[in-house]
Short mmCIF file of C-alpha atoms in Angstrom, two decimals:
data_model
loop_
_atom_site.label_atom_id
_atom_site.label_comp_id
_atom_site.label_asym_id
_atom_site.label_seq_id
_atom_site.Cartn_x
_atom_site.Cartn_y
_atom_site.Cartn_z
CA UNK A 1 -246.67 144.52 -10.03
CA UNK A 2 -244.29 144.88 -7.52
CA UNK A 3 -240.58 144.95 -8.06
CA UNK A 4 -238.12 141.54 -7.42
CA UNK A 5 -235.02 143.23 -7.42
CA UNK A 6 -232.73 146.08 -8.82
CA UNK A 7 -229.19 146.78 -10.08
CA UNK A 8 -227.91 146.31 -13.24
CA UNK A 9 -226.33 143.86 -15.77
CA UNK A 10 -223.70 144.51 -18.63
CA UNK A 11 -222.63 143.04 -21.01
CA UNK A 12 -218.88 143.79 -22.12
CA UNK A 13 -217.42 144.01 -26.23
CA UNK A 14 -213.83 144.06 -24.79
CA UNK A 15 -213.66 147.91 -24.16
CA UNK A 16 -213.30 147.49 -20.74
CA UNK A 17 -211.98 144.04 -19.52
CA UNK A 18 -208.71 143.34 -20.38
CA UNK A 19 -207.78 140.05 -22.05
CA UNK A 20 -211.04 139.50 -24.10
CA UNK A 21 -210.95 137.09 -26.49
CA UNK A 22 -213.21 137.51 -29.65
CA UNK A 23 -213.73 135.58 -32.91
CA UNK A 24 -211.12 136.27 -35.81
CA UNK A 25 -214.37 137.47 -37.95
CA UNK A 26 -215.08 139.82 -35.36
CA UNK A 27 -213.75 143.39 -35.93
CA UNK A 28 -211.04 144.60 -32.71
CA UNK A 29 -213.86 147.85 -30.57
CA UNK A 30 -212.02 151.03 -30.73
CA UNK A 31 -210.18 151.09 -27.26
CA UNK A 32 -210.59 147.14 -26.46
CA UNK A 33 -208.08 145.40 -25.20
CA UNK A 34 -207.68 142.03 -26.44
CA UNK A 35 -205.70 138.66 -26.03
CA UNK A 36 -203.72 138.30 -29.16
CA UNK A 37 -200.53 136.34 -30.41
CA UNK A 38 -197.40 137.11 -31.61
CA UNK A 39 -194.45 134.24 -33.20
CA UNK A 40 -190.85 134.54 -32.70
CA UNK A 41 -187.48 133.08 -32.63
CA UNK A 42 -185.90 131.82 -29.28
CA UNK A 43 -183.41 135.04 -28.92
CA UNK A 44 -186.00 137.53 -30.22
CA UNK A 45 -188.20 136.14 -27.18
CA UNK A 46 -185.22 136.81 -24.96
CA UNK A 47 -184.92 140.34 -26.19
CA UNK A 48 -188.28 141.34 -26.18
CA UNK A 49 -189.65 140.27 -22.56
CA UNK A 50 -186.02 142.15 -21.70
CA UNK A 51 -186.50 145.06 -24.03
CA UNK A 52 -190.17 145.14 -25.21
CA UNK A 53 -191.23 145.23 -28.95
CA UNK A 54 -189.59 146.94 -31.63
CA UNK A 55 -191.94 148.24 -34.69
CA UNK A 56 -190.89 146.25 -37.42
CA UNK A 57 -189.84 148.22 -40.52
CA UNK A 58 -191.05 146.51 -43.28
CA UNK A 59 -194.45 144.55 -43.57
CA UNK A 60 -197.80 144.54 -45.61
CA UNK A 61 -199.28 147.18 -43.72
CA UNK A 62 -196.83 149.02 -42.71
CA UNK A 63 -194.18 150.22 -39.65
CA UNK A 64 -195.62 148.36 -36.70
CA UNK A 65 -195.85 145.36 -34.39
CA UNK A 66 -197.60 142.42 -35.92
CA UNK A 67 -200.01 140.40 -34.17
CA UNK A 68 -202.69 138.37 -34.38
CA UNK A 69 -206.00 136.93 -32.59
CA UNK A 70 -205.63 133.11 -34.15
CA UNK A 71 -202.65 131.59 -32.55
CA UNK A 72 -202.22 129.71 -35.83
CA UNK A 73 -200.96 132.50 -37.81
CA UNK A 74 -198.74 133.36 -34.90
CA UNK A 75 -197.38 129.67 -34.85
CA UNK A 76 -196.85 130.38 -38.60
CA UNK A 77 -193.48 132.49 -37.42
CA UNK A 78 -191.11 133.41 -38.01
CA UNK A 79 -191.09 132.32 -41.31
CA UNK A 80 -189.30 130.02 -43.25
CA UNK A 81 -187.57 129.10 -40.16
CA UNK A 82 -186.94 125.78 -38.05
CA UNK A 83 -190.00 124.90 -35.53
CA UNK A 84 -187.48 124.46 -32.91
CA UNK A 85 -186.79 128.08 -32.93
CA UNK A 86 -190.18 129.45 -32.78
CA UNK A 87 -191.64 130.78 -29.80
CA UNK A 88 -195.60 132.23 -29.48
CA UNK A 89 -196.01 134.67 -27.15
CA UNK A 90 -199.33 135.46 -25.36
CA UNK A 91 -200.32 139.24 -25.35
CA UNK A 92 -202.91 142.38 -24.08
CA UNK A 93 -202.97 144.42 -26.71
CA UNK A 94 -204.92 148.15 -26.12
CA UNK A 95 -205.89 148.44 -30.08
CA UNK A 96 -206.98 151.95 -29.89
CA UNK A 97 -208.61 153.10 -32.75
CA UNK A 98 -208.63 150.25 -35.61
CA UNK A 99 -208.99 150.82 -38.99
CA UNK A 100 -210.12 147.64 -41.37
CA UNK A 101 -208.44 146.56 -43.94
CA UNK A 102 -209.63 144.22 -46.55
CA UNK A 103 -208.69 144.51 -49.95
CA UNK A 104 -205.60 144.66 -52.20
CA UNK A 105 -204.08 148.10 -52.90
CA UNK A 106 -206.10 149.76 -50.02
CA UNK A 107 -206.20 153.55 -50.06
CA UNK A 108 -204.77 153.51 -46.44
CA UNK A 109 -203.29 149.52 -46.28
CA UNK A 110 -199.80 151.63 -45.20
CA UNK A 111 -200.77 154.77 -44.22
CA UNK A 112 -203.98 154.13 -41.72
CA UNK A 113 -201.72 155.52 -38.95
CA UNK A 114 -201.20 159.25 -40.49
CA UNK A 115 -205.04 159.22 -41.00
CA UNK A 116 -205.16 158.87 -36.87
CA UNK A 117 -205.49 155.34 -36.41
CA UNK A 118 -203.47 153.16 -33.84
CA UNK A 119 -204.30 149.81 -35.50
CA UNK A 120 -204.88 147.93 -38.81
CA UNK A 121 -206.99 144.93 -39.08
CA UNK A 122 -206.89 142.25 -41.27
CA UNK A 123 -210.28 140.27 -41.35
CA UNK A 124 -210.20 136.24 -41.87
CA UNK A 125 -210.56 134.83 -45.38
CA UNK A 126 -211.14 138.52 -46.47
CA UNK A 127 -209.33 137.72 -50.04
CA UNK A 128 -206.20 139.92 -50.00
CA UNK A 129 -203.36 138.17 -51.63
CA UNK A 130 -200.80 139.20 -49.11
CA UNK A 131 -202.15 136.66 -46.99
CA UNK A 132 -202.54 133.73 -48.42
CA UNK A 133 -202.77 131.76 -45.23
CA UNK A 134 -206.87 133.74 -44.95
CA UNK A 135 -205.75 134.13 -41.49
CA UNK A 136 -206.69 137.24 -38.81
CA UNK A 137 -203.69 140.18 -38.70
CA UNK A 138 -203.16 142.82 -37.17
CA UNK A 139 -200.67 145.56 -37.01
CA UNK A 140 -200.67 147.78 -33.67
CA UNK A 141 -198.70 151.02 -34.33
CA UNK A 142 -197.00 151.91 -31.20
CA UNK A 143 -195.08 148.65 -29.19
CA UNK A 144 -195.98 150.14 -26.25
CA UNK A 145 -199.75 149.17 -26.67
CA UNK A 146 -198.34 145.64 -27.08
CA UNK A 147 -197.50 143.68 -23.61
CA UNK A 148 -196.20 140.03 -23.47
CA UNK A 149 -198.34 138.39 -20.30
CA UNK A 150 -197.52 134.57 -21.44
CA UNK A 151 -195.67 131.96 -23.14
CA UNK A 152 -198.23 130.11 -25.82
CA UNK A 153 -195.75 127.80 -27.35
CA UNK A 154 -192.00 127.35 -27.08
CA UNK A 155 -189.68 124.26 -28.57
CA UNK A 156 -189.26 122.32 -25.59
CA UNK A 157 -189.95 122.74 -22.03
CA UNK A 158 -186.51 124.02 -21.20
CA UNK A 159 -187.16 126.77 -23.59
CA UNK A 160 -190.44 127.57 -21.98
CA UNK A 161 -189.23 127.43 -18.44
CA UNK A 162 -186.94 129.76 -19.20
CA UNK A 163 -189.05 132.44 -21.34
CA UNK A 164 -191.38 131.86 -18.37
CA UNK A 165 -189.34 132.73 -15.70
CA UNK A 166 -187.44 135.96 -17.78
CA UNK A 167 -190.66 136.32 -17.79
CA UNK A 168 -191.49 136.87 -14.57
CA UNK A 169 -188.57 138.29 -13.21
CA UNK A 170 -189.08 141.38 -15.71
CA UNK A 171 -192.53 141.71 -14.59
CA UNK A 172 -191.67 142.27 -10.94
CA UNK A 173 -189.11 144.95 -12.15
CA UNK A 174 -189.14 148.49 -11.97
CA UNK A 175 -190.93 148.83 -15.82
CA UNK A 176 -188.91 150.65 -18.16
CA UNK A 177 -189.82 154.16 -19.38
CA UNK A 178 -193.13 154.17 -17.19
CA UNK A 179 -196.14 151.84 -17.15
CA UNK A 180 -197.79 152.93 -20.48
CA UNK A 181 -201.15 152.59 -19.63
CA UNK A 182 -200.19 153.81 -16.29
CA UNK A 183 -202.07 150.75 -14.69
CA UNK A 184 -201.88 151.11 -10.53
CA UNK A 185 -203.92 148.88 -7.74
CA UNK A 186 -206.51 146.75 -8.56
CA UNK A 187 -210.11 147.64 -7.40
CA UNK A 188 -211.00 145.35 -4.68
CA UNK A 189 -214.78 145.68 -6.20
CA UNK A 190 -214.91 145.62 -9.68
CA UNK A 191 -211.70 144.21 -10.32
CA UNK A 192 -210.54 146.02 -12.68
CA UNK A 193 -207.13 147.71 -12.87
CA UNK A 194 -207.33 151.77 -11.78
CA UNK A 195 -205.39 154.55 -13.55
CA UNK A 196 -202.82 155.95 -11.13
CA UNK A 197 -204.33 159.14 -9.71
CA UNK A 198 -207.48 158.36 -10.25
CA UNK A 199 -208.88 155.58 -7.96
CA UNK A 200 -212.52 154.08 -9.28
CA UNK A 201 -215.50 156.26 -7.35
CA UNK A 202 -217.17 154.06 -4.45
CA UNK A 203 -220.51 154.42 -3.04
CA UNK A 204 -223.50 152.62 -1.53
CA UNK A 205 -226.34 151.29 -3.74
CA UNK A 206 -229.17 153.63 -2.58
CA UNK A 207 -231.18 150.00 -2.28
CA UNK A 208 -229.59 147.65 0.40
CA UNK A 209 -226.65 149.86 0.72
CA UNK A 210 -223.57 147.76 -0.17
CA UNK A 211 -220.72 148.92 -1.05
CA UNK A 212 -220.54 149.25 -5.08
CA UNK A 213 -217.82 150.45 -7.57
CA UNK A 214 -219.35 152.29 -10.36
CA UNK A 215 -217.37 150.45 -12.84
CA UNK A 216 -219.00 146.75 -11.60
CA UNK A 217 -220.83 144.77 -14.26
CA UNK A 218 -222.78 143.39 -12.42
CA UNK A 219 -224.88 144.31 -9.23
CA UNK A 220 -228.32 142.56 -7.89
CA UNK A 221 -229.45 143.91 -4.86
CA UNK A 222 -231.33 141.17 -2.46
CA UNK A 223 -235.08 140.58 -3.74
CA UNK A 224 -237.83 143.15 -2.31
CA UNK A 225 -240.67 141.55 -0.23
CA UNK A 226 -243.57 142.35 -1.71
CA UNK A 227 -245.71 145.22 0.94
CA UNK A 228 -249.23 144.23 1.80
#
């Protein structure tokens, strides 16, 4: 039998591509980083793209930044206040190491991050009565895992023009503190962002020698004729 072609195929949980979306029922991979959502007020918007999170100080689960994968519960926010002073942001969240929580009067529901963990999940519909809404949550430990790359929803279109171009204005600015992921270049191959000082290895496919990064998902090389 002889062969039609070789390379390789993956398919990625989040780990590695940035912005993955998954199901609410599906638990957050250690290291992933995922599209999430996170509902403020107008000025809080302003202050945050400016400023970057804050951990908030009081919450079911503890000292952290509270988002979620279900823009619904983010629309949800801030609570108890007027819908034209809510604002959703769109985010890349690096989770880290997660640790699930989904019962009433967990052993760690405000203490997962002592026991090494960087975020706590909140499964949908998983019964605890802090959340009556049965709604995805999360709580990410350190703001700085937490980055604001859109505007979801915003009161008018004034409001989102605006957001939108703080937005982008703070982006092209020197960033504050240091990247913290220390994301670089992109790699022209894969795709994918590189880690400064440490550029993605490059080589040719020992098959039809093209260039390859060994970070790709994906590479075919051209079918084999078949040798009489």
């Amino acid at each position: 039998m002889s062969v039609q072609f070789s390379g390789w195929e993956v398919v990625d949980d989040g780990a590695s591509f940035s912005g993955v979306e998954l199901e609410q029922s599906q638990k957050p991979q250690n290291r992933g980083v995922y599209s999430m959502y996170h509902g403020t007020s107008v000025a809080s918007a302003r202050h945050i793209i400016s400023n970057g999170f804050q951990q908030s100080t009081r919450g079911m689960l503890g000292k952290g930044v509270y988002v979620s994968r279900d823009i619904k519960k983010a629309s949800h926010y801030p609570l108890n206040s007027a819908i034209s002073d809510r604002v959703v942001f769109k985010l890349r969240v690096r989770v880290g190491r997660v640790k699930r929580i989904d019962q009433d009067n967990h052993p760690m529901q405000l203490t997962w991050h002592s026991h090494g963990y960087d975020t706590a999940w909140v499964p949908p519909r998983c019964g605890l009565s802090a959340v009556r809404s049965g709604l995805e949550e999360d709580c990410v430990f350190d703001p700085k895992r937490v980055e604001v790359v859109g505007i979801a929803k915003a009161p008018d279109s004034n409001t989102q023009r605006e957001l939108k171009q703080l937005l982008a204005k703070t982006s092209k600015g020197p960033a504050k503190g240091g990247n913290s992921d220390g994301a670089a270049d992109v790699c022209s191959l894969c795709k994918r962002k590189a880690q400064q000082g440490s550029p993605h290895i490059k080589q040719q496919c020992w098959e039809c020698g093209k260039n390859i990064c060994i970070l790709m998902s994906k590479h075919f090389c051209p079918a084999k004729e078949e040798r009489g």
